[in-house]
CSV table of C-alpha atoms in Angstrom, one decimal:
chain,number,residue,atom,x,y,z
A,12,MET,CA,31.5,-15.0,42.2
A,13,HIS,CA,29.4,-14.5,45.3
A,14,GLY,CA,30.3,-11.4,47.1
A,15,SER,CA,32.3,-10.1,44.2
A,16,ARG,CA,31.8,-7.2,41.7
A,17,ILE,CA,29.5,-7.8,38.8
A,18,VAL,CA,28.9,-5.2,36.1
A,19,ILE,CA,26.0,-5.4,33.7
A,20,VAL,CA,26.5,-3.3,30.5
A,21,GLY,CA,23.1,-2.5,28.9
A,22,ALA,CA,20.2,-1.1,30.9
A,23,SER,CA,17.8,-3.1,28.8
A,24,LEU,CA,15.2,-5.8,29.4
A,25,ALA,CA,18.0,-8.3,29.4
A,26,GLY,CA,20.3,-6.2,31.6
A,27,LEU,CA,17.5,-5.7,34.2
A,28,ARG,CA,16.4,-9.3,34.2
A,29,ALA,CA,20.1,-10.4,34.6
A,30,ALA,CA,20.3,-8.1,37.7
A,31,GLU,CA,17.1,-9.6,39.1
A,32,ALA,CA,18.3,-13.1,38.5
A,33,LEU,CA,21.7,-12.4,40.1
A,34,ARG,CA,20.2,-11.1,43.2
A,35,ALA,CA,17.6,-13.9,43.3
A,36,ALA,CA,20.4,-16.4,43.0
A,37,GLY,CA,22.2,-14.9,46.0
A,38,HIS,CA,24.7,-12.5,44.6
A,39,ARG,CA,25.3,-10.1,47.6
A,40,GLY,CA,28.2,-8.2,46.2
A,41,HIS,CA,28.4,-5.0,44.2
A,42,LEU,CA,26.1,-4.9,41.1
A,43,THR,CA,26.4,-2.1,38.6
A,44,LEU,CA,23.9,-1.5,35.8
A,45,VAL,CA,25.3,0.7,32.9
A,46,GLY,CA,23.0,2.2,30.3
A,47,ALA,CA,23.7,4.4,27.2
A,48,GLU,CA,20.2,6.1,27.5
A,49,ASN,CA,19.6,8.5,30.3
A,50,ARG,CA,16.8,6.6,31.8
A,51,PRO,CA,16.1,3.3,33.6
A,52,PRO,CA,15.2,0.2,31.6
A,53,TYR,CA,11.9,0.2,29.7
A,54,ASP,CA,10.0,-2.1,27.5
A,55,ARG,CA,10.5,-1.8,23.7
A,56,PRO,CA,7.9,-4.0,22.0
A,57,PRO,CA,5.1,-1.4,22.6
A,58,LEU,CA,7.1,1.4,20.9
A,59,SER,CA,6.2,0.4,17.4
A,60,LYS,CA,2.6,-0.4,18.3
A,61,GLU,CA,0.6,0.8,21.3
A,62,PHE,CA,2.9,3.7,22.1
A,63,LEU,CA,2.3,5.2,18.6
A,64,THR,CA,-1.4,4.8,18.9
A,65,GLY,CA,-1.5,6.3,22.4
A,66,GLU,CA,-2.6,3.2,24.3
A,67,ARG,CA,0.7,3.0,26.2
A,68,THR,CA,2.7,5.9,27.8
A,69,PRO,CA,6.4,6.3,28.7
A,70,GLU,CA,5.3,5.6,32.4
A,71,SER,CA,3.5,2.4,31.5
A,72,ILE,CA,6.4,0.9,29.6
A,73,CYS,CA,8.9,1.5,32.4
A,74,LEU,CA,10.3,-1.9,33.6
A,75,GLY,CA,11.2,-0.7,37.1
A,76,PRO,CA,11.3,-0.5,40.1
A,77,THR,CA,14.9,-1.3,40.7
A,78,ALA,CA,15.3,0.1,44.3
A,79,HIS,CA,15.0,-3.4,45.9
A,80,LEU,CA,17.9,-4.7,43.8
A,81,GLY,CA,20.6,-2.6,45.5
A,82,LEU,CA,22.1,-1.5,42.2
A,83,THR,CA,24.6,1.1,41.3
A,84,GLU,CA,22.8,2.6,38.3
A,85,ARG,CA,24.8,4.5,35.7
A,86,TYR,CA,22.5,5.8,33.0
A,87,GLY,CA,23.4,8.2,30.2
A,88,HIS,CA,26.9,7.0,29.9
A,89,PRO,CA,27.6,4.3,27.3
A,90,ALA,CA,30.4,1.9,27.6
A,91,VAL,CA,33.1,2.7,25.1
A,92,HIS,CA,35.8,0.1,25.8
A,93,LEU,CA,36.2,-3.4,27.4
A,94,ASP,CA,39.6,-4.5,28.7
A,95,THR,CA,39.1,-8.2,29.2
A,96,ALA,CA,42.7,-8.7,30.5
A,97,GLY,CA,42.4,-6.0,33.1
A,98,ARG,CA,38.7,-6.7,33.7
A,99,GLU,CA,37.6,-3.2,33.3
A,100,VAL,CA,34.7,-1.5,31.5
A,101,HIS,CA,35.4,2.1,30.4
A,102,LEU,CA,32.5,4.6,30.0
A,103,ASP,CA,32.3,7.7,27.8
A,104,ASP,CA,32.9,10.0,30.7
A,105,GLY,CA,36.2,8.5,31.4
A,106,SER,CA,35.1,6.4,34.4
A,107,VAL,CA,36.4,2.9,34.8
A,108,LEU,CA,34.4,0.1,36.3
A,109,ALA,CA,36.4,-2.9,37.5
A,110,TYR,CA,34.6,-6.3,37.5
A,111,ASP,CA,35.0,-9.9,38.6
A,112,GLY,CA,32.0,-10.9,36.4
A,113,LEU,CA,30.5,-9.2,33.4
A,114,VAL,CA,27.1,-9.4,31.7
A,115,ILE,CA,27.0,-7.9,28.2
A,116,ALA,CA,23.5,-6.8,27.2
A,117,THR,CA,23.9,-3.8,25.0
A,118,GLY,CA,21.4,-5.0,22.5
A,119,ALA,CA,21.1,-3.7,18.9
A,120,GLY,CA,20.1,-0.6,17.1
A,121,PRO,CA,18.7,0.2,13.7
A,122,ARG,CA,20.8,-0.7,10.8
A,123,PRO,CA,22.1,2.7,9.6
A,124,TRP,CA,21.5,4.3,6.3
A,125,ALA,CA,24.7,4.6,4.3
A,126,GLY,CA,24.0,7.7,2.2
A,127,PRO,CA,23.0,11.3,3.0
A,128,LEU,CA,19.8,12.1,4.8
A,129,PRO,CA,17.6,15.2,5.2
A,130,ALA,CA,17.9,16.9,8.6
A,131,THR,CA,14.3,16.1,9.6
A,132,GLY,CA,11.4,13.8,8.7
A,133,VAL,CA,13.4,10.6,8.5
A,134,HIS,CA,12.9,8.3,11.5
A,135,THR,CA,14.2,5.0,12.9
A,136,MET,CA,12.6,2.9,15.6
A,137,ARG,CA,14.5,1.5,18.6
A,138,THR,CA,14.5,3.9,21.5
A,139,LEU,CA,11.8,5.8,23.4
A,140,GLU,CA,13.1,9.0,21.8
A,141,ASP,CA,12.8,7.5,18.4
A,142,ALA,CA,9.2,6.5,19.1
A,143,ARG,CA,8.3,9.9,20.6
A,144,ALA,CA,9.7,11.6,17.5
A,145,LEU,CA,7.7,9.4,15.1
A,146,LYS,CA,4.5,9.7,17.3
A,147,GLU,CA,4.8,13.5,17.1
A,148,ALA,CA,5.2,13.3,13.3
A,149,LEU,CA,2.1,11.2,13.1
A,150,THR,CA,0.0,13.5,15.3
A,151,GLY,CA,-2.4,15.8,13.6
A,152,ALA,CA,-3.3,16.1,9.9
A,153,ARG,CA,-3.4,13.2,7.5
A,154,ARG,CA,0.0,12.7,5.9
A,155,HIS,CA,2.0,10.2,4.0
A,156,LEU,CA,4.4,7.8,5.7
A,157,LEU,CA,6.9,5.8,3.7
A,158,VAL,CA,8.2,2.7,5.5
A,159,ALA,CA,11.5,1.3,4.1
A,160,GLY,CA,11.8,-2.3,5.2
A,161,ALA,CA,8.9,-4.7,5.9
A,162,GLY,CA,10.2,-6.7,8.9
A,163,PHE,CA,8.2,-6.8,12.1
A,164,ILE,CA,8.9,-3.2,13.0
A,165,GLY,CA,8.1,-1.8,9.6
A,166,CYS,CA,4.9,-3.8,9.4
A,167,GLU,CA,3.8,-2.8,12.9
A,168,VAL,CA,4.5,0.9,12.3
A,169,ALA,CA,2.6,0.7,9.0
A,170,SER,CA,-0.4,-0.8,10.9
A,171,ALA,CA,-0.2,1.8,13.6
A,172,ALA,CA,0.0,4.7,11.1
A,173,ARG,CA,-3.0,3.4,9.1
A,174,GLY,CA,-4.9,3.2,12.4
A,175,LEU,CA,-4.1,6.8,13.0
A,176,GLY,CA,-5.5,7.6,9.5
A,177,HIS,CA,-2.3,8.3,7.6
A,178,ASP,CA,-1.4,7.1,4.1
A,179,VAL,CA,1.3,4.5,4.1
A,180,THR,CA,3.6,3.0,1.5
A,181,LEU,CA,5.5,-0.1,2.6
A,182,VAL,CA,8.7,-1.0,0.7
A,183,SER,CA,9.7,-4.6,1.1
A,184,GLY,CA,12.9,-6.1,-0.2
A,185,GLU,CA,11.4,-9.5,-0.1
A,186,PRO,CA,8.8,-11.2,-2.4
A,187,LEU,CA,6.3,-10.5,0.4
A,188,PRO,CA,6.6,-8.6,3.7
A,189,LEU,CA,8.0,-10.9,6.3
A,190,SER,CA,8.4,-13.9,3.9
A,191,GLY,CA,11.9,-14.5,5.1
A,192,ALA,CA,10.9,-14.6,8.8
A,193,THR,CA,7.6,-16.4,8.4
A,194,GLY,CA,7.5,-18.1,5.0
A,195,ASP,CA,5.2,-17.4,2.0
A,196,GLU,CA,1.9,-18.7,3.6
A,197,ALA,CA,2.0,-16.5,6.7
A,198,ALA,CA,3.5,-13.6,4.7
A,199,GLY,CA,0.6,-13.9,2.2
A,200,PHE,CA,-1.9,-13.7,5.0
A,201,LEU,CA,-0.2,-10.7,6.5
A,202,THR,CA,0.2,-8.9,3.2
A,203,ARG,CA,-3.5,-9.2,2.6
A,204,LEU,CA,-4.1,-7.5,6.0
A,205,HIS,CA,-2.0,-4.6,4.9
A,206,HIS,CA,-3.6,-4.5,1.5
A,207,ASP,CA,-7.1,-4.6,2.9
A,208,ALA,CA,-6.2,-1.7,5.2
A,209,GLY,CA,-5.2,0.4,2.2
A,210,VAL,CA,-1.4,0.2,2.5
A,211,GLU,CA,0.5,0.5,-0.7
A,212,ILE,CA,3.0,-2.3,-0.8
A,213,LEU,CA,6.1,-2.4,-3.1
A,214,THR,CA,7.7,-5.9,-3.1
A,215,ARG,CA,11.2,-7.0,-4.2
A,216,SER,CA,12.0,-3.3,-3.9
A,217,THR,CA,14.7,-1.2,-2.1
A,218,VAL,CA,14.8,2.4,-1.2
A,219,THR,CA,18.0,3.6,-2.9
A,220,ALA,CA,18.0,7.3,-2.1
A,221,VAL,CA,16.3,9.7,0.3
A,222,HIS,CA,15.6,13.2,-0.9
A,223,GLY,CA,15.4,16.6,0.8
A,224,ARG,CA,17.8,18.9,2.6
A,225,THR,CA,16.1,20.3,5.7
A,226,ARG,CA,13.1,18.1,5.4
A,227,VAL,CA,12.4,14.8,3.6
A,228,THR,CA,10.6,15.4,0.3
A,229,GLY,CA,10.7,11.8,-1.1
A,230,VAL,CA,12.6,8.7,-1.9
A,231,THR,CA,13.8,6.8,-4.9
A,232,VAL,CA,13.1,3.1,-5.2
A,233,ASP,CA,15.4,0.8,-7.1
A,234,ASN,CA,17.2,3.7,-8.6
A,235,ALA,CA,14.2,4.3,-10.8
A,236,THR,CA,10.9,5.3,-9.2
A,237,ASP,CA,10.5,8.5,-7.2
A,238,ILE,CA,7.9,8.6,-4.4
A,239,THR,CA,6.9,11.8,-2.7
A,240,THR,CA,6.6,11.6,1.0
A,241,GLU,CA,6.5,13.9,4.1
A,242,THR,CA,7.7,11.3,6.6
A,243,ALA,CA,9.9,8.3,6.3
A,244,LEU,CA,10.8,5.4,8.6
A,245,LEU,CA,13.9,3.4,7.9
A,246,ALA,CA,13.3,0.0,9.3
A,247,LEU,CA,16.1,-1.8,7.6
A,248,GLY,CA,16.9,-4.4,10.3
A,249,ALA,CA,19.0,-4.5,13.4
A,250,ARG,CA,22.7,-4.0,14.0
A,251,PRO,CA,24.1,-5.3,17.2
A,252,HIS,CA,25.7,-2.8,19.5
A,253,THR,CA,29.2,-4.3,19.4
A,254,ASP,CA,31.3,-1.2,18.5
A,255,TRP,CA,32.5,-0.8,22.1
A,256,LEU,CA,33.8,-4.4,22.1
A,257,ALA,CA,36.2,-3.7,19.2
A,258,GLY,CA,39.7,-4.6,20.6
A,259,SER,CA,38.3,-6.5,23.5
A,260,GLY,CA,39.4,-9.9,22.0
A,261,LEU,CA,35.9,-11.2,22.1
A,262,ARG,CA,34.6,-12.8,19.0
A,263,LEU,CA,32.3,-10.5,17.0
A,264,GLU,CA,30.5,-11.8,13.9
A,265,ARG,CA,27.3,-10.0,13.2
A,266,GLY,CA,26.9,-9.9,17.0
A,267,LEU,CA,28.7,-11.2,20.1
A,268,LEU,CA,29.3,-14.9,19.7
A,269,THR,CA,28.6,-17.1,22.7
A,270,ASP,CA,28.8,-20.8,23.3
A,271,GLU,CA,25.8,-22.9,24.2
A,272,TYR,CA,26.2,-21.8,27.9
A,273,THR,CA,25.8,-18.0,27.2
A,274,ARG,CA,29.5,-17.4,27.7
A,275,ALA,CA,31.3,-14.9,25.4
A,276,LEU,CA,33.9,-16.5,23.1
A,277,ASP,CA,37.4,-15.2,22.7
A,278,ALA,CA,39.2,-14.8,19.4
A,279,HIS,CA,40.2,-18.5,19.5
A,280,GLY,CA,36.6,-19.6,20.1
A,281,ARG,CA,37.2,-20.4,23.8
A,282,PRO,CA,34.4,-19.4,26.2
A,283,ARG,CA,35.2,-16.9,29.0
A,284,PRO,CA,33.6,-18.0,32.2
A,285,ASP,CA,33.8,-14.4,33.6
A,286,ILE,CA,31.8,-12.9,30.7
A,287,VAL,CA,28.3,-13.9,29.8
A,288,ALA,CA,25.9,-12.2,27.4
A,289,ALA,CA,22.1,-11.9,26.8
A,290,GLY,CA,19.6,-10.3,24.5
A,291,ASP,CA,19.8,-8.9,21.0
A,292,ILE,CA,23.6,-8.5,20.9
A,293,THR,CA,24.1,-12.3,21.1
A,294,ARG,CA,24.6,-14.9,18.4
A,295,PHE,CA,24.5,-18.4,19.8
A,296,PRO,CA,24.3,-22.1,18.7
A,297,HIS,CA,20.9,-23.7,18.7
A,298,PRO,CA,20.1,-27.4,17.9
A,299,HIS,CA,17.3,-26.5,15.5
A,300,ALA,CA,19.4,-24.0,13.4
A,301,PRO,CA,22.3,-24.6,11.0
A,302,GLY,CA,24.6,-22.1,12.6
A,303,PRO,CA,24.7,-19.4,15.4
A,304,ILE,CA,21.4,-17.5,15.6
A,305,SER,CA,20.3,-14.1,16.8
A,306,LEU,CA,16.8,-13.7,18.3
A,307,GLY,CA,15.6,-10.2,18.7
A,308,HIS,CA,12.7,-11.3,20.8
A,309,TRP,CA,11.4,-10.1,24.2
A,310,SER,CA,11.2,-13.6,25.6
A,311,ASN,CA,14.7,-14.4,24.5
A,312,ALA,CA,16.1,-11.4,26.4
A,313,VAL,CA,14.3,-12.6,29.5
A,314,GLU,CA,15.2,-16.2,29.4
A,315,GLN,CA,18.8,-15.8,28.2
A,316,ALA,CA,19.4,-13.2,30.9
A,317,ARG,CA,18.3,-15.6,33.6
A,318,CYS,CA,20.5,-18.4,32.2
A,319,ALA,CA,23.5,-16.1,31.8
A,320,ALA,CA,23.1,-14.9,35.5
A,321,HIS,CA,23.1,-18.5,36.6
A,322,ASN,CA,26.1,-19.4,34.5
A,323,LEU,CA,28.1,-16.4,35.7
A,324,LEU,CA,27.5,-17.4,39.4
A,325,HIS,CA,28.0,-21.1,38.8
A,326,PRO,CA,30.9,-21.5,36.2
A,327,ARG,CA,31.5,-25.1,37.2
A,328,ARG,CA,27.9,-26.3,36.5
A,329,PRO,CA,26.6,-24.0,33.8
A,330,THR,CA,23.1,-24.6,32.3
A,331,PRO,CA,22.9,-24.8,28.5
A,332,TYR,CA,20.8,-22.2,26.8
A,333,ARG,CA,18.5,-23.8,24.2
A,334,PRO,CA,15.2,-21.9,24.2
A,335,VAL,CA,12.0,-22.6,22.5
A,336,ALA,CA,11.8,-19.1,21.0
A,337,SER,CA,8.6,-17.3,21.4
A,338,PHE,CA,7.5,-14.0,19.8
A,339,TRP,CA,4.4,-12.1,18.8
A,340,SER,CA,3.2,-9.2,16.7
A,341,THR,CA,0.0,-7.3,16.5
A,342,GLN,CA,-1.1,-5.8,13.2
A,343,TYR,CA,-4.6,-4.4,12.4
A,344,GLY,CA,-5.8,-6.0,15.6
A,345,VAL,CA,-4.7,-9.4,14.6
A,346,ARG,CA,-2.4,-11.1,17.1
A,347,PHE,CA,0.3,-13.3,15.7
A,348,ARG,CA,2.0,-15.7,18.1
A,349,ALA,CA,4.9,-17.8,17.0
A,350,VAL,CA,7.2,-20.4,18.7
A,351,GLY,CA,10.4,-21.9,17.6
A,352,LEU,CA,12.5,-20.9,14.6
A,353,PRO,CA,10.2,-20.4,11.5
A,354,ARG,CA,13.0,-18.6,9.7
A,355,TYR,CA,15.2,-21.7,9.6
A,356,ALA,CA,12.5,-24.0,8.2
A,357,ASP,CA,12.9,-25.7,4.8
A,358,HIS,CA,9.2,-26.6,4.6
A,359,ALA,CA,6.0,-24.9,5.9
A,360,GLU,CA,2.7,-26.7,6.3
A,361,LEU,CA,-0.5,-24.5,6.2
A,362,ARG,CA,-2.9,-26.0,8.7
A,363,GLU,CA,-5.6,-23.3,8.6
A,364,LEU,CA,-6.1,-20.1,6.6
A,365,ASP,CA,-9.3,-18.2,7.1
A,366,HIS,CA,-9.2,-14.5,6.0
A,367,GLU,CA,-12.8,-14.0,7.0
A,368,LYS,CA,-12.2,-15.0,10.6
A,369,ARG,CA,-8.6,-13.8,10.5
A,370,ARG,CA,-7.3,-17.1,11.5
A,371,LEU,CA,-4.0,-18.7,10.6
A,372,GLU,CA,-2.0,-21.8,11.6
A,373,VAL,CA,1.3,-22.7,10.0
A,374,ALA,CA,3.7,-25.4,11.2
A,375,TYR,CA,7.4,-25.2,10.2
A,376,TYR,CA,9.8,-28.1,9.5
A,377,ARG,CA,13.5,-28.5,8.9
A,378,ARG,CA,14.7,-31.9,7.6
A,379,GLY,CA,11.3,-33.3,8.5
A,380,HIS,CA,11.4,-32.2,12.2
A,381,LEU,CA,9.1,-29.5,13.6
A,382,VAL,CA,11.1,-26.3,14.3
A,383,GLY,CA,8.4,-23.8,14.7
A,384,ALA,CA,4.7,-22.7,14.4
A,385,LEU,CA,2.9,-19.5,13.9
A,386,THR,CA,-0.8,-18.7,14.5
A,387,ALA,CA,-3.2,-15.8,14.4
A,388,GLY,CA,-6.5,-16.1,16.2
A,389,ARG,CA,-5.6,-19.6,17.4
A,390,ALA,CA,-3.6,-19.0,20.5
A,391,ALA,CA,-4.7,-22.2,22.2
A,392,ARG,CA,-2.9,-24.2,19.5
A,393,VAL,CA,0.5,-22.7,20.1
A,394,THR,CA,0.9,-24.5,23.4
A,395,ALA,CA,1.0,-28.0,21.9
A,396,TYR,CA,3.6,-26.9,19.4
A,397,ARG,CA,5.7,-25.4,22.1
A,398,SER,CA,5.6,-28.6,24.1
A,399,GLU,CA,6.6,-30.6,21.1
A,400,LEU,CA,9.6,-28.3,20.5
A,401,ALA,CA,10.6,-28.4,24.1
A,402,ARG,CA,10.5,-32.2,24.0
A,403,SER,CA,12.6,-32.3,20.9
A,404,LEU,CA,15.2,-30.0,22.4
A,405,ALA,CA,15.4,-32.0,25.6
A,406,GLY,CA,16.1,-35.1,23.5
A,407,ILE,CA,19.3,-33.6,22.0
A,408,ALA,CA,22.3,-33.8,24.3
A,409,PRO,CA,24.1,-30.5,24.9
A,410,LEU,CA,27.7,-30.0,24.0
A,411,PRO,CA,30.1,-30.4,27.0
A,412,ALA,CA,30.5,-27.2,29.0
A,413,SER,CA,34.3,-27.4,29.2
A,414,SER,CA,34.9,-27.1,25.5
B,11,MET,CA,-2.0,-19.5,46.8
B,12,LYS,CA,-4.4,-17.2,45.0
B,13,ILE,CA,-3.8,-15.9,41.5
B,14,THR,CA,-5.1,-12.7,40.0
B,15,VAL,CA,-4.9,-11.6,36.4
B,16,ASP,CA,-5.6,-8.0,35.5
B,17,MET,CA,-7.6,-8.6,32.3
B,18,SER,CA,-7.4,-4.9,31.4
B,19,LEU,CA,-3.6,-5.5,31.0
B,20,CYS,CA,-3.6,-9.0,29.6
B,21,GLU,CA,-2.9,-9.1,25.9
B,22,SER,CA,-2.9,-12.9,25.6
B,23,HIS,CA,0.8,-13.2,24.8
B,24,GLY,CA,0.7,-16.7,26.2
B,25,GLN,CA,4.0,-16.7,28.0
B,26,CYS,CA,2.2,-17.8,31.2
B,27,VAL,CA,0.6,-20.6,29.4
B,28,PHE,CA,4.0,-21.9,28.4
B,29,ALA,CA,5.4,-21.4,31.9
B,30,ALA,CA,2.5,-23.0,33.8
B,31,PRO,CA,0.1,-24.9,31.5
B,32,GLU,CA,-1.6,-26.5,34.5
B,33,VAL,CA,-2.8,-23.1,35.6
B,34,PHE,CA,-3.2,-20.9,32.5
B,35,SER,CA,-4.7,-21.7,29.1
B,36,PHE,CA,-6.5,-20.1,26.2
B,37,ASP,CA,-10.1,-20.5,25.3
B,38,GLU,CA,-11.3,-20.8,21.7
B,39,ASP,CA,-11.5,-17.0,21.4
B,40,ASP,CA,-7.9,-16.5,22.4
B,41,HIS,CA,-8.9,-15.2,25.9
B,42,LEU,CA,-6.7,-16.2,28.8
B,43,VAL,CA,-8.4,-18.4,31.4
B,44,HIS,CA,-6.8,-19.5,34.7
B,45,ASP,CA,-7.2,-21.5,37.8
B,46,ALA,CA,-7.5,-18.9,40.5
B,47,GLU,CA,-6.5,-21.2,43.4
B,48,PRO,CA,-4.0,-23.7,42.1
B,49,ASP,CA,-2.2,-26.4,44.2
B,50,ASP,CA,0.7,-25.0,46.1
B,51,ALA,CA,2.9,-27.6,44.4
B,52,LEU,CA,2.7,-25.4,41.3
B,53,ARG,CA,4.1,-22.3,43.0
B,54,ALA,CA,7.5,-22.4,41.2
B,55,LYS,CA,5.8,-22.5,37.8
B,56,VAL,CA,3.4,-19.7,38.7
B,57,VAL,CA,6.3,-17.6,40.0
B,58,ASP,CA,7.8,-18.2,36.6
B,59,ALA,CA,4.6,-17.2,34.8
B,60,VAL,CA,4.6,-13.9,36.7
B,61,ALA,CA,8.2,-13.2,35.7
B,62,VAL,CA,7.6,-13.9,32.0
B,63,CYS,CA,4.4,-11.9,31.6
B,64,PRO,CA,5.3,-9.1,29.2
B,65,VAL,CA,2.6,-6.8,30.6
B,66,ARG,CA,3.0,-7.8,34.3
B,67,ALA,CA,-0.7,-8.7,34.6
B,68,ILE,CA,-0.3,-11.6,37.0
B,69,GLY,CA,-0.2,-11.4,40.8
B,70,ILE,CA,0.1,-14.0,43.5
B,71,GLU,CA,-1.5,-13.7,47.0
B,72,GLY,CA,-0.6,-16.1,49.8
């Protein structure tokens, strides 16, 4: 692969980190970075937090510079088709990029709303443009924001909007916000933060209709209750950007499936050594989970991209990708830090819960083995959990690379 | 090797603590503390810590 042509589709954190890793590992050949948005890669985690509150700016979230990487940068032109037999990526302007090696890092977008929507006032949160639009809507006089979906993005935006002095209603499909991702103990702690901050929380509830023609006027919850609102955020989860891969012969199942070595699988489940993938678009096997998993985390994009770059350059001695996942969230000034896979636990153990000091420590187990931990105000304790998870993963032999 | 951490940027995400626990750690108040002049044998880990810092707060001199 050295000296050949490599195309990276997705000018994302994962795409940029793959480019850096390819160059650092000695790839001297052509390297092209393709992005759907008309801008260089930037950091997304601040969009739902510090960007809304004004602590971070578009300049400060830019991931550059890229000049030293010697890239051909193609921004503003999404890939629309992949020809794996001819080894070509087709862009929306008709241009065709031939490759010897391909990195797929097109990420994910907001899960779309199925029904009709008003022309304005309804937001999603994924891109800088999305965040700018919501920030503008939340600038000025006190208003009401309805947040549909209480995952991390929904909860973080609720927190930011309260911080800006707006009234917020948070609609959660789960028994508690984030209970699926973090379990009842952590979700209870977090729900109390929202409650104490004055957020109205509807649990086990779903927004079933959004009203208004030119501008949103309200929503209906569970086909029964109408709520008046001036602004709505639809934070209904992520949908991987796989549309452009339809007809490519790659295996798409709620994401792009890869093997344990970051290689894309074909329709027969065989890995393609010339195509690797990283970031939010991927679903991959993990020893601590029952099936392929998707991790929409910052650190996953970084680590998976590095592993994918190595495996593209060294197809005969690929490195398995089995990360200790790591993610964080900030809400109402409380920093949550988590490692591992709390979502896949069958048992959670509450080690500390102190609402007064805003401290939390939860350990997560699956079949009696530690699979994750989450803390708030107890950062020092995360390190030991992470080490234990790393040791546990190191003790499980990887599947052979030649499967 | 000298290490600088821009504490005005640091948000205590802890990725550096995972990458180089010999150099970076948290105190009881969740503030990052670090060894400003670690042994050169730890360079690879520190370079890793620089790369995984989400706010790019860590610098290496020498």
